[in-house]
Short mmCIF file of C-alpha atoms in Angstrom, two decimals:
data_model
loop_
_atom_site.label_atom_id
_atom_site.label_comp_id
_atom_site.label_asym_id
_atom_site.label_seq_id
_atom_site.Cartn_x
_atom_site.Cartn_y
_atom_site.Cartn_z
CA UNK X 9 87.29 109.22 125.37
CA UNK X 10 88.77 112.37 124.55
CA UNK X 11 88.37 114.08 120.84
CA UNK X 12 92.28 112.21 119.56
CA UNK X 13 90.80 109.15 120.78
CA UNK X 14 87.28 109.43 119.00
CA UNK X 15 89.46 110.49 115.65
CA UNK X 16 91.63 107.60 115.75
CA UNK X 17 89.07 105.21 116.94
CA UNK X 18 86.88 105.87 113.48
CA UNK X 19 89.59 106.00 111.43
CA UNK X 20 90.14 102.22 112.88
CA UNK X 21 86.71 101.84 112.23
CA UNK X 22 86.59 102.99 108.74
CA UNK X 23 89.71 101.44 107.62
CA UNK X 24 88.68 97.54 108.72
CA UNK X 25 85.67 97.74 107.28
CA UNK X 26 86.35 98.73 103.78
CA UNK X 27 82.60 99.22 103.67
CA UNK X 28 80.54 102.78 104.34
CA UNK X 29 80.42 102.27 108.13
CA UNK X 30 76.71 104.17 109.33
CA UNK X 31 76.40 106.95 112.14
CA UNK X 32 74.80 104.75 113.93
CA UNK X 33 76.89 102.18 114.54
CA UNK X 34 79.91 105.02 115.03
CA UNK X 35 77.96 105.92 118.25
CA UNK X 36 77.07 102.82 119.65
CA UNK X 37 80.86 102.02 119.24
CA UNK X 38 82.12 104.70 120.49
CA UNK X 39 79.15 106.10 123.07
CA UNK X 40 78.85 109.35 121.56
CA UNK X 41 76.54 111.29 120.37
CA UNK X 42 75.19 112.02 116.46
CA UNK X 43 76.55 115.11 115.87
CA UNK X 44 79.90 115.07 117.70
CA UNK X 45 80.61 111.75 115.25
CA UNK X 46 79.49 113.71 112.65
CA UNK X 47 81.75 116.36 113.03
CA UNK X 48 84.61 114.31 113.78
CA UNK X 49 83.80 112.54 110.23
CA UNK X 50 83.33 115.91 108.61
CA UNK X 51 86.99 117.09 110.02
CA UNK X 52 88.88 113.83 109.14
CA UNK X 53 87.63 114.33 105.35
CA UNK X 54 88.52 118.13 105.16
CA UNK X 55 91.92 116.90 106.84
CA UNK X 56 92.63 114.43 104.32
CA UNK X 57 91.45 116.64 101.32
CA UNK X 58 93.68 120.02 102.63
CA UNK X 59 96.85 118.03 103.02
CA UNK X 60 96.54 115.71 99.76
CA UNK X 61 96.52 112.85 101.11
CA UNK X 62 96.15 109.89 99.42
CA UNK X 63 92.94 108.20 101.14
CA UNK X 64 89.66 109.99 101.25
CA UNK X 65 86.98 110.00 103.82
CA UNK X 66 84.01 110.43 101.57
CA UNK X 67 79.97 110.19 103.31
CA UNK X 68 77.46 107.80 101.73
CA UNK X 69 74.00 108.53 102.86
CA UNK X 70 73.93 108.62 106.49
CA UNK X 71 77.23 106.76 106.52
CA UNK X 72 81.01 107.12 106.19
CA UNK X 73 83.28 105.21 103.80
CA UNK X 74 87.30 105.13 103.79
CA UNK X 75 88.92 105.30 100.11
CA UNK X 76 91.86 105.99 98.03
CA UNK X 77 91.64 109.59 96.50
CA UNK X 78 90.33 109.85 93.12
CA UNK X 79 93.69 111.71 91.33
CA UNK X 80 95.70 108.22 92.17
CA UNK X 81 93.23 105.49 90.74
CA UNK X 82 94.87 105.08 87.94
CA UNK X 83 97.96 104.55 90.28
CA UNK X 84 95.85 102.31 92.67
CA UNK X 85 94.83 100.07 89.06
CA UNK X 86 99.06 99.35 88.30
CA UNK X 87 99.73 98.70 91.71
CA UNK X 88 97.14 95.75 91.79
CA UNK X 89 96.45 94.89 88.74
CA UNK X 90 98.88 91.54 89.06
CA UNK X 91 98.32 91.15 92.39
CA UNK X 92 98.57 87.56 93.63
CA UNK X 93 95.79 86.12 95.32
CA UNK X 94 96.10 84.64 98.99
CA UNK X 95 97.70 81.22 99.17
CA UNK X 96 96.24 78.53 100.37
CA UNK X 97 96.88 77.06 103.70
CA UNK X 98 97.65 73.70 104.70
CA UNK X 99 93.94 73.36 106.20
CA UNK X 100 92.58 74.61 102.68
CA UNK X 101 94.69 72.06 101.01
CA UNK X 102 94.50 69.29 102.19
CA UNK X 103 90.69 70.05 102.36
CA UNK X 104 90.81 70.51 98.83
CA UNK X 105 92.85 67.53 97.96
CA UNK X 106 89.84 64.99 99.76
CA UNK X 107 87.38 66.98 97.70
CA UNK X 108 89.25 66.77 94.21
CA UNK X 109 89.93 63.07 94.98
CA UNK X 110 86.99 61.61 96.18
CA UNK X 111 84.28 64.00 95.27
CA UNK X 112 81.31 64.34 95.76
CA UNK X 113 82.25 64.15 99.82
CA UNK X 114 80.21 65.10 102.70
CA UNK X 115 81.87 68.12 105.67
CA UNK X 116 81.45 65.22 107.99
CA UNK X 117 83.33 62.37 105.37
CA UNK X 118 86.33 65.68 105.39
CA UNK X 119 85.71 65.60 109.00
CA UNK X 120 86.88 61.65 109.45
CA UNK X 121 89.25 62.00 107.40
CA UNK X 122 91.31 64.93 108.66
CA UNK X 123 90.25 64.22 112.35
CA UNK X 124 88.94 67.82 112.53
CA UNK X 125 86.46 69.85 112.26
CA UNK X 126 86.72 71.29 108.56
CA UNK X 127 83.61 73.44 108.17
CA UNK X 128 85.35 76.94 108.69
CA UNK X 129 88.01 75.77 106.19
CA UNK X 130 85.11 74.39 103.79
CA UNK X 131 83.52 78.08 103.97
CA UNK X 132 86.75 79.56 102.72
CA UNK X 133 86.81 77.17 99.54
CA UNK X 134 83.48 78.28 98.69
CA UNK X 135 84.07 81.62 98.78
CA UNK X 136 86.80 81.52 97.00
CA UNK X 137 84.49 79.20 94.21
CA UNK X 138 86.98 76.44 94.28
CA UNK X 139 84.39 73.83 95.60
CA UNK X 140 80.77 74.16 95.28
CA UNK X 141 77.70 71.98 96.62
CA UNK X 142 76.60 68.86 94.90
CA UNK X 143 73.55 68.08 96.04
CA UNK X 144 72.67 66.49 99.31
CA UNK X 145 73.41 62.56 100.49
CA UNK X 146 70.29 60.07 100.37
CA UNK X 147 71.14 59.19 104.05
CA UNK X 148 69.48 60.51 107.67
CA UNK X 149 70.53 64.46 107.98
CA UNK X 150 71.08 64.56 104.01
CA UNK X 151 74.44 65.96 104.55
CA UNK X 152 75.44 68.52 101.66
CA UNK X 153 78.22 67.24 99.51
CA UNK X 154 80.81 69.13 97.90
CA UNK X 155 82.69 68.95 94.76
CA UNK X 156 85.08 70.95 92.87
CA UNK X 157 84.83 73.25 90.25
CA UNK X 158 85.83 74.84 86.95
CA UNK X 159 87.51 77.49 88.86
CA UNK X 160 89.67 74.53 90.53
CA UNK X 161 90.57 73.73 87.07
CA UNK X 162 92.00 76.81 86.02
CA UNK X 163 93.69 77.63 88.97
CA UNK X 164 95.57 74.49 89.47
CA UNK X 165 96.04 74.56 85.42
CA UNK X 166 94.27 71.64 84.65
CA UNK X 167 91.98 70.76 81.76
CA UNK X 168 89.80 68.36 83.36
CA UNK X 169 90.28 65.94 86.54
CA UNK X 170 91.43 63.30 84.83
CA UNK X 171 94.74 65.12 85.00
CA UNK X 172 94.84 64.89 88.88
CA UNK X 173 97.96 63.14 89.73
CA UNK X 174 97.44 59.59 90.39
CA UNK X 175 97.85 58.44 94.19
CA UNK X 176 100.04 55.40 95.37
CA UNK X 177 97.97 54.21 97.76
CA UNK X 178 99.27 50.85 98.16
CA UNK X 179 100.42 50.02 101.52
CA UNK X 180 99.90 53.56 102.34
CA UNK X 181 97.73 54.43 105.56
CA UNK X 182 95.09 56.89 105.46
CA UNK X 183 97.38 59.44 106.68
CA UNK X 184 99.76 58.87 104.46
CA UNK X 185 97.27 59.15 101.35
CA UNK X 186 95.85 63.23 103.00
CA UNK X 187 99.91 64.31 102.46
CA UNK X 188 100.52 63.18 99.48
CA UNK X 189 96.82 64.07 98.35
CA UNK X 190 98.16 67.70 99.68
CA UNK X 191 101.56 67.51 98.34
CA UNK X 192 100.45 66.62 94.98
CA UNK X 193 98.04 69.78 94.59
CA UNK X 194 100.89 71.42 96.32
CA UNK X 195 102.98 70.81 93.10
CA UNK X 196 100.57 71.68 91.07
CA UNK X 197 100.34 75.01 92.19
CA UNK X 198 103.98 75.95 92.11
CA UNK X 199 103.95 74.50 88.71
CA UNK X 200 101.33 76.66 87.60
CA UNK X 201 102.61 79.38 89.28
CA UNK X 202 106.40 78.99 87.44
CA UNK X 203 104.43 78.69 83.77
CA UNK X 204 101.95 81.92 85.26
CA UNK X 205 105.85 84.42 85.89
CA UNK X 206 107.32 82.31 82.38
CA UNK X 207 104.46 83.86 80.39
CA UNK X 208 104.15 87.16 81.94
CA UNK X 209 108.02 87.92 82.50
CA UNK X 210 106.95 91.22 83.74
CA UNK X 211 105.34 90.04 86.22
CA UNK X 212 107.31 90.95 89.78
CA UNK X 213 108.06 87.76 92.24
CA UNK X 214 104.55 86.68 94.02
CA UNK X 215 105.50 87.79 98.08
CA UNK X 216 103.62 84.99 100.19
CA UNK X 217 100.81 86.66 102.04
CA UNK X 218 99.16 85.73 105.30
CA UNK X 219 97.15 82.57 105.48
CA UNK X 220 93.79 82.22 106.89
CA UNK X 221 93.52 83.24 110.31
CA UNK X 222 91.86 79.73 112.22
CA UNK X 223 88.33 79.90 113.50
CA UNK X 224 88.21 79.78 117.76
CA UNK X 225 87.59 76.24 118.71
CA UNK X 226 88.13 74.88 115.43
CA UNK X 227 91.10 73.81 113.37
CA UNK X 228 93.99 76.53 112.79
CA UNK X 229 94.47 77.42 109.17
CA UNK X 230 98.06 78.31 109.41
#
């Protein structure tokens, strides 16, 4: 790997991870040595600095972070500060909808019911603190259960659950009861996204972003 290659290979680096990114873990990725990552760190932050750019490579102990520059955080703060966050994917909701309508449920209850497996889906939802655990089943394996939470609430723009849309389930298969589970919290969120733009007219037109990239061998969350 010539010296171009090592350059653009940590900037790579630096730039997924978001995170300071240590020395050591430069090398291994790139098989060289201490000092000639080092330098190559060193160079990339006077590079950035001379020409006034608008990212920083800044050095955290014995690692190396990737940042905006200082002079535009107040730049950076307008930018984002109405940023959207991620939509949810089909996967995460019609997840959500069997947890919102029949909570507390159990991954492998989610499981049955979407005739997949649901726990890398599940993981997102807790991350993003719209379902929590509730405790664990009184059966063999005491299987966590899951329920949602107040963040659910206020991000589907509801006071309680009570104001969950009611399902028709009669004569309606199983099937049939997941999609409109997931097309009624579907509604909800457009709602609450229309009343979100009528309040804050300022606001600029949420763009769509990515969903959820799917988990190998499990379900895809697109």
């Amino acid at each position: 790997m010539n010296l171009n290659e090592a350059e653009a290979a940590i900037e790579a680096i630096l730039f997924a991870s978001g995170e300071p990114v240590s020395l050591d873990r430069i090398c291994s990725a790139l098989e060289i040595d201490g000092k000639t990552a080092e330098d190559i760190c060193t160079s990339l932050s006077d590079e950035y600095g001379y020409q006034h750019r608008g990212i920083r490579l800044v050095r955290v102990e014995d690692s190396f972070q990737m940042c905006s520059a200082p002079e535009y955080a107040d730049t950076v703060r307008r930018a984002l500060a109405n940023r959207q966050p991620p939509k949810l994917s089909q996967a995460a909701l019609e997840v959500l909808a069997v947890v919102a309508y029949f909570q507390p449920v159990t991954r492998p209850y989610i499981d049955e019911v979407r005739g997949v497996d649901c726990s890398y889906t599940i993981g997102l939802l807790l991350e993003r603190e719209l379902i929590e655990e509730a405790g664990r089943l009184a059966v063999p394996g005491r299987p966590i259960q899951y329920r949602t939470t107040q963040n659910f609430l206020r991000v589907f723009g509801l006071r309680s659950l009570d104001e969950l849309p009611e399902l028709p389930v009669d004569e309606m298969e199983e099937g049939q009861i997941t999609m409109e589970m997931q097309n009624r919290l579907e509604q909800l969120r457009i709602e609450q996204e229309a009343a979100g733009r009528e309040d804050d007219p300022a606001d600029p037109e949420s763009v769509p972003s990515e969903e959820e990239p799917g988990e190998p061998g499990k379900e895809e969350d697109t």
